[in-house]
PDB file of C-alpha atoms in Angstrom:
ATOM      1  CA  MET A  80      -0.225   0.294   0.048  1.00 66.00           C
ATOM      2  CA  ILE A  81       3.061   2.150   0.815  1.00 74.00           C
ATOM      3  CA  CYS A  82       5.609   1.081  -0.799  1.00 77.00           C
ATOM      4  CA  ASN A  83       3.949   2.047  -4.604  1.00 75.00           C
ATOM      5  CA  ALA A  84       1.354   4.646  -3.590  1.00 79.00           C
ATOM      6  CA  THR A  85       1.061   8.010  -5.735  1.00 80.00           C
ATOM      7  CA  PRO A  86      -0.254  10.765  -4.566  1.00 81.00           C
ATOM      8  CA  GLN A  87      -3.788  10.562  -5.768  1.00 79.00           C
ATOM      9  CA  LYS A  88      -3.956   7.185  -4.468  1.00 80.00           C
ATOM     10  CA  THR A  89      -2.401   7.836  -1.457  1.00 79.00           C
ATOM     11  CA  ARG A  90      -5.696  11.002  -1.419  1.00 75.00           C
ATOM     12  CA  TYR A  91      -8.367   8.251  -2.580  1.00 76.00           C
ATOM     13  CA  ARG A  92      -6.839   5.054   0.075  1.00 77.00           C
ATOM     14  CA  ALA A  93      -6.481   8.304   2.669  1.00 75.00           C
ATOM     15  CA  GLN A  94     -10.233   9.913   2.304  1.00 71.00           C
ATOM     16  CA  ARG A  95     -12.004   6.354   2.186  1.00 71.00           C
ATOM     17  CA  GLN A  96     -10.096   4.952   5.557  1.00 69.00           C
ATOM     18  CA  GLU A  97     -11.391   8.425   7.351  1.00 59.00           C
ATOM     19  CA  ALA A  98     -14.257   6.932   9.089  1.00 59.00           C
ATOM     20  CA  GLN A  99     -12.427   4.261  10.722  1.00 66.00           C
ATOM     21  CA  HIS A 100      -9.194   5.413  10.883  1.00 65.00           C
ATOM     22  CA  LEU A 101      -9.749   7.148  13.959  1.00 70.00           C
ATOM     23  CA  ALA A 102     -10.830   4.331  15.425  1.00 76.00           C
ATOM     24  CA  VAL A 103      -7.906   2.112  14.734  1.00 71.00           C
ATOM     25  CA  PHE A 104      -5.379   4.793  15.335  1.00 72.00           C
ATOM     26  CA  MET A 105      -6.190   5.190  18.547  1.00 78.00           C
ATOM     27  CA  LEU A 106      -6.579   1.184  18.751  1.00 77.00           C
ATOM     28  CA  VAL A 107      -2.857   0.843  17.780  1.00 75.00           C
ATOM     29  CA  VAL A 108      -1.764   3.643  20.297  1.00 74.00           C
ATOM     30  CA  MET A 109      -2.765   2.209  23.346  1.00 80.00           C
ATOM     31  CA  THR A 110      -1.767  -1.379  22.590  1.00 76.00           C
ATOM     32  CA  ALA A 111       1.565  -0.299  21.498  1.00 74.00           C
ATOM     33  CA  CYS A 112       1.121   2.203  25.096  1.00 76.00           C
ATOM     34  CA  THR A 113       0.050  -2.006  26.872  1.00 76.00           C
ATOM     35  CA  SER A 114       3.082  -3.392  25.529  1.00 73.00           C
ATOM     36  CA  ILE A 115       5.063  -1.048  26.759  1.00 72.00           C
ATOM     37  CA  PHE A 116       4.114  -1.575  30.557  1.00 75.00           C
ATOM     38  CA  ALA A 117       4.002  -5.011  29.484  1.00 70.00           C
ATOM     39  CA  ILE A 118       7.824  -5.623  28.908  1.00 71.00           C
ATOM     40  CA  GLY A 119       7.926  -3.147  32.407  1.00 72.00           C
ATOM     41  CA  LEU A 120       6.475  -5.609  34.082  1.00 69.00           C
ATOM     42  CA  MET A 121       7.735  -8.760  32.704  1.00 68.00           C
ATOM     43  CA  GLN A 122      11.362  -6.857  32.976  1.00 69.00           C
ATOM     44  CA  ALA A 123      10.589  -6.406  37.309  1.00 69.00           C
ATOM     45  CA  VAL A 124       9.656 -10.086  37.715  1.00 64.00           C
ATOM     46  CA  SER A 125      12.625 -11.181  36.284  1.00 62.00           C
ATOM     47  CA  ASN A 126      14.178  -9.662  38.912  1.00 64.00           C
ATOM     48  CA  THR A 127      12.888 -10.603  41.338  1.00 60.00           C
ATOM     49  CA  LYS A 128      13.000 -14.354  40.580  1.00 63.00           C
ATOM     50  CA  ASN A 129      16.073 -16.929  40.138  1.00 74.00           C
ATOM     51  CA  ILE A 130      15.216 -17.810  36.271  1.00 73.00           C
ATOM     52  CA  PRO A 131      18.259 -19.008  33.879  1.00 77.00           C
ATOM     53  CA  ALA A 132      20.378 -16.548  31.942  1.00 74.00           C
ATOM     54  CA  SER A 133      19.123 -18.803  28.626  1.00 80.00           C
ATOM     55  CA  THR A 134      15.819 -17.312  29.757  1.00 77.00           C
ATOM     56  CA  GLN A 135      16.791 -14.299  30.762  1.00 72.00           C
ATOM     57  CA  ALA A 136      18.522 -14.339  26.944  1.00 76.00           C
ATOM     58  CA  ILE A 137      14.902 -14.965  25.398  1.00 80.00           C
ATOM     59  CA  GLU A 138      12.731 -12.359  27.665  1.00 75.00           C
ATOM     60  CA  VAL A 139      15.381  -9.803  26.912  1.00 72.00           C
ATOM     61  CA  SER A 140      15.019 -10.594  23.090  1.00 79.00           C
ATOM     62  CA  LEU A 141      11.070 -10.195  23.067  1.00 79.00           C
ATOM     63  CA  SER A 142      11.227  -7.075  25.232  1.00 74.00           C
ATOM     64  CA  LEU A 143      13.349  -5.779  21.938  1.00 75.00           C
ATOM     65  CA  ILE A 144      11.610  -6.801  19.737  1.00 81.00           C
ATOM     66  CA  ALA A 145       7.881  -6.084  21.066  1.00 79.00           C
ATOM     67  CA  VAL A 146       9.427  -2.449  21.279  1.00 77.00           C
ATOM     68  CA  ILE A 147      11.130  -2.044  17.890  1.00 81.00           C
ATOM     69  CA  GLY A 148       7.664  -3.312  16.337  1.00 82.00           C
ATOM     70  CA  SER A 149       5.798  -0.776  18.741  1.00 82.00           C
ATOM     71  CA  TRP A 150       8.088   2.141  18.043  1.00 84.00           C
ATOM     72  CA  PHE A 151       7.653   0.814  14.065  1.00 88.00           C
ATOM     73  CA  LEU A 152       4.293   0.636  14.002  1.00 85.00           C
ATOM     74  CA  THR A 153       3.148   3.691  16.223  1.00 86.00           C
ATOM     75  CA  HIS A 154       5.471   6.230  13.748  1.00 91.00           C
ATOM     76  CA  THR A 155       3.645   4.105  10.745  1.00 90.00           C
ATOM     77  CA  MET A 156      -0.049   4.765  11.559  1.00 87.00           C
ATOM     78  CA  PHE A 157       0.950   8.750  12.909  1.00 90.00           C
ATOM     79  CA  ALA A 158       2.083   8.769   9.378  1.00 91.00           C
ATOM     80  CA  LEU A 159      -1.738   6.768   7.688  1.00 88.00           C
ATOM     81  CA  HIS A 160      -3.568   9.294  10.350  1.00 87.00           C
ATOM     82  CA  TYR A 161      -1.497  12.571   9.551  1.00 90.00           C
ATOM     83  CA  ALA A 162      -2.192  11.134   5.659  1.00 88.00           C
ATOM     84  CA  THR A 163      -5.864  11.428   6.759  1.00 85.00           C
ATOM     85  CA  CYS A 164      -6.192  14.677   7.765  1.00 85.00           C
ATOM     86  CA  TYR A 165      -4.351  16.291   4.716  1.00 87.00           C
ATOM     87  CA  TYR A 166      -6.529  14.511   2.855  1.00 83.00           C
ATOM     88  CA  ARG A 167     -10.062  15.447   4.650  1.00 76.00           C
ATOM     89  CA  GLN A 168     -13.195  16.857   2.431  1.00 62.00           C
ATOM     90  CA  ASP A 169     -13.518  19.362   5.039  1.00 60.00           C
ATOM     91  CA  PHE A 170      -9.950  19.736   6.588  1.00 59.00           C
ATOM     92  CA  MET A 171      -9.258  21.693   2.683  1.00 59.00           C
ATOM     93  CA  ASN A 172      -7.733  24.737   3.478  1.00 57.00           C
ATOM     94  CA  LYS A 173      -8.514  27.743   0.629  1.00 57.00           C
ATOM     95  CA  GLU A 174      -7.108  30.467   2.228  1.00 54.00           C
ATOM     96  CA  PHE A 175      -2.926  29.535   1.960  1.00 49.00           C
ATOM     97  CA  GLY A 176      -3.795  27.286  -0.630  1.00 48.00           C
ATOM     98  CA  TYR A 177      -2.805  24.276   1.290  1.00 49.00           C
ATOM     99  CA  ALA A 178      -4.237  21.183   2.890  1.00 61.00           C
ATOM    100  CA  GLY A 179      -4.522  19.870   5.906  1.00 73.00           C
ATOM    101  CA  GLY A 180      -2.787  21.558   8.140  1.00 83.00           C
ATOM    102  CA  LEU A 181       1.092  20.316   6.403  1.00 88.00           C
ATOM    103  CA  ASP A 182       3.078  22.704   4.114  1.00 88.00           C
ATOM    104  CA  PHE A 183       5.649  20.001   2.472  1.00 89.00           C
ATOM    105  CA  PRO A 184       8.402  22.096  -0.369  1.00 89.00           C
ATOM    106  CA  GLY A 185       7.322  21.198  -3.631  1.00 86.00           C
ATOM    107  CA  ASP A 186       4.908  21.229  -6.034  1.00 79.00           C
ATOM    108  CA  ASP A 187       4.107  17.882  -5.783  1.00 84.00           C
ATOM    109  CA  LEU A 188       1.072  16.481  -3.786  1.00 84.00           C
ATOM    110  CA  PRO A 189       2.093  14.511  -0.793  1.00 89.00           C
ATOM    111  CA  ASP A 190       2.451  10.265  -1.138  1.00 90.00           C
ATOM    112  CA  TYR A 191       2.015   7.687   1.971  1.00 92.00           C
ATOM    113  CA  TRP A 192       6.370   8.553   2.137  1.00 94.00           C
ATOM    114  CA  ASP A 193       6.249  11.492   2.504  1.00 94.00           C
ATOM    115  CA  PHE A 194       3.663  11.250   5.217  1.00 94.00           C
ATOM    116  CA  MET A 195       6.348   7.956   6.440  1.00 95.00           C
ATOM    117  CA  TYR A 196       9.387  11.186   6.066  1.00 96.00           C
ATOM    118  CA  PHE A 197       7.320  13.525   8.176  1.00 96.00           C
ATOM    119  CA  SER A 198       6.159  11.110  10.944  1.00 96.00           C
ATOM    120  CA  PHE A 199       9.841   8.910  11.186  1.00 96.00           C
ATOM    121  CA  THR A 200      11.212  12.911  11.914  1.00 95.00           C
ATOM    122  CA  LEU A 201       9.364  14.502  13.986  1.00 95.00           C
ATOM    123  CA  GLY A 202       8.982  10.751  15.668  1.00 91.00           C
ATOM    124  CA  MET A 203      12.885  10.387  16.125  1.00 92.00           C
ATOM    125  CA  THR A 204      13.680  14.436  16.238  1.00 91.00           C
ATOM    126  CA  ALA A 205      11.413  16.016  17.704  1.00 86.00           C
ATOM    127  CA  GLN A 206      11.534  18.249  15.314  1.00 88.00           C
ATOM    128  CA  THR A 207       9.453  18.884  12.025  1.00 86.00           C
ATOM    129  CA  SER A 208      12.657  19.176   9.122  1.00 84.00           C
ATOM    130  CA  ASP A 209      11.462  20.721   6.123  1.00 91.00           C
ATOM    131  CA  VAL A 210       7.580  20.209   6.528  1.00 93.00           C
ATOM    132  CA  SER A 211       5.911  23.404   8.187  1.00 91.00           C
ATOM    133  CA  ILE A 212       2.784  22.646  10.292  1.00 91.00           C
ATOM    134  CA  PRO A 213       0.260  25.936   9.853  1.00 86.00           C
ATOM    135  CA  SER A 214      -2.788  24.569  11.416  1.00 84.00           C
ATOM    136  CA  LEU A 215      -3.245  24.049  15.076  1.00 85.00           C
ATOM    137  CA  SER A 216      -5.429  20.724  14.807  1.00 83.00           C
ATOM    138  CA  MET A 217      -1.707  18.888  13.196  1.00 88.00           C
ATOM    139  CA  ARG A 218      -0.237  20.302  15.552  1.00 90.00           C
ATOM    140  CA  ARG A 219      -2.331  19.288  18.279  1.00 89.00           C
ATOM    141  CA  LEU A 220      -1.707  15.863  16.654  1.00 88.00           C
ATOM    142  CA  ALA A 221       2.036  15.965  16.102  1.00 92.00           C
ATOM    143  CA  LEU A 222       3.041  17.136  20.292  1.00 92.00           C
ATOM    144  CA  GLY A 223       0.825  14.250  21.300  1.00 88.00           C
ATOM    145  CA  HIS A 224       3.376  12.311  18.574  1.00 90.00           C
ATOM    146  CA  GLY A 225       6.364  13.966  19.905  1.00 91.00           C
ATOM    147  CA  MET A 226       5.042  13.003  23.891  1.00 89.00           C
ATOM    148  CA  ILE A 227       4.503   9.617  22.577  1.00 84.00           C
ATOM    149  CA  SER A 228       7.777   9.493  21.232  1.00 86.00           C
ATOM    150  CA  PHE A 229       9.244  10.691  24.309  1.00 89.00           C
ATOM    151  CA  PHE A 230       7.383   8.100  26.585  1.00 83.00           C
ATOM    152  CA  PHE A 231       8.858   5.479  24.027  1.00 80.00           C
ATOM    153  CA  TYR A 232      12.107   6.668  24.501  1.00 82.00           C
ATOM    154  CA  MET A 233      11.492   7.714  28.583  1.00 85.00           C
ATOM    155  CA  VAL A 234      11.207   3.512  28.672  1.00 78.00           C
ATOM    156  CA  ILE A 235      13.398   2.102  26.406  1.00 76.00           C
ATOM    157  CA  LEU A 236      16.517   4.015  28.291  1.00 80.00           C
ATOM    158  CA  ALA A 237      15.218   3.189  31.687  1.00 79.00           C
ATOM    159  CA  SER A 238      14.825  -0.845  29.952  1.00 74.00           C
ATOM    160  CA  SER A 239      18.239  -0.097  28.840  1.00 72.00           C
ATOM    161  CA  VAL A 240      19.311   0.391  32.052  1.00 78.00           C
ATOM    162  CA  ASN A 241      17.773  -2.088  33.851  1.00 74.00           C
ATOM    163  CA  ILE A 242      18.491  -5.036  31.457  1.00 67.00           C
ATOM    164  CA  ALA A 243      22.800  -3.524  32.174  1.00 71.00           C
ATOM    165  CA  SER A 244      22.339  -3.539  35.465  1.00 74.00           C
ATOM    166  CA  GLY A 245      20.571  -7.091  36.199  1.00 67.00           C
ATOM    167  CA  LEU A 246      23.244  -8.623  33.896  1.00 63.00           C
ATOM    168  CA  LEU A 247      26.412  -7.224  35.576  1.00 65.00           C
TER     169      LEU A 247
END
């Protein structure tokens, strides 16, 4: 869907997915947060018992896979959500000449790769590089995205310290 979508296909899919997209988006964000909470609980339990090193290695590996998967899924869902908001019919801003509250450089309409670029750049660096956010509602969405990203990094850092101290 994302790999070979033209701007026209991106707009078409984003407009068609609008109704169910918010529910799926919220479910994914809640699932990602729940998985991080579960990883923390698993690490807390594993530190309190005498567990063989092989089992600890499996738990650490599964925790790492879960965090990376949750992180990737969350930013991908934010990218799809940005596309949905950008191409919503009732969200067009005729006064400024762009739709959806994101101002991408160049004259071409953005496709999914542009939204992935924006989402992952914002999620990894807490800044927007060359895409501006003139819309109030998109800035609020980007703020939530940045806060969730910060939470991910905080949990990853805390988990790394916890794992390293447990292995010593």
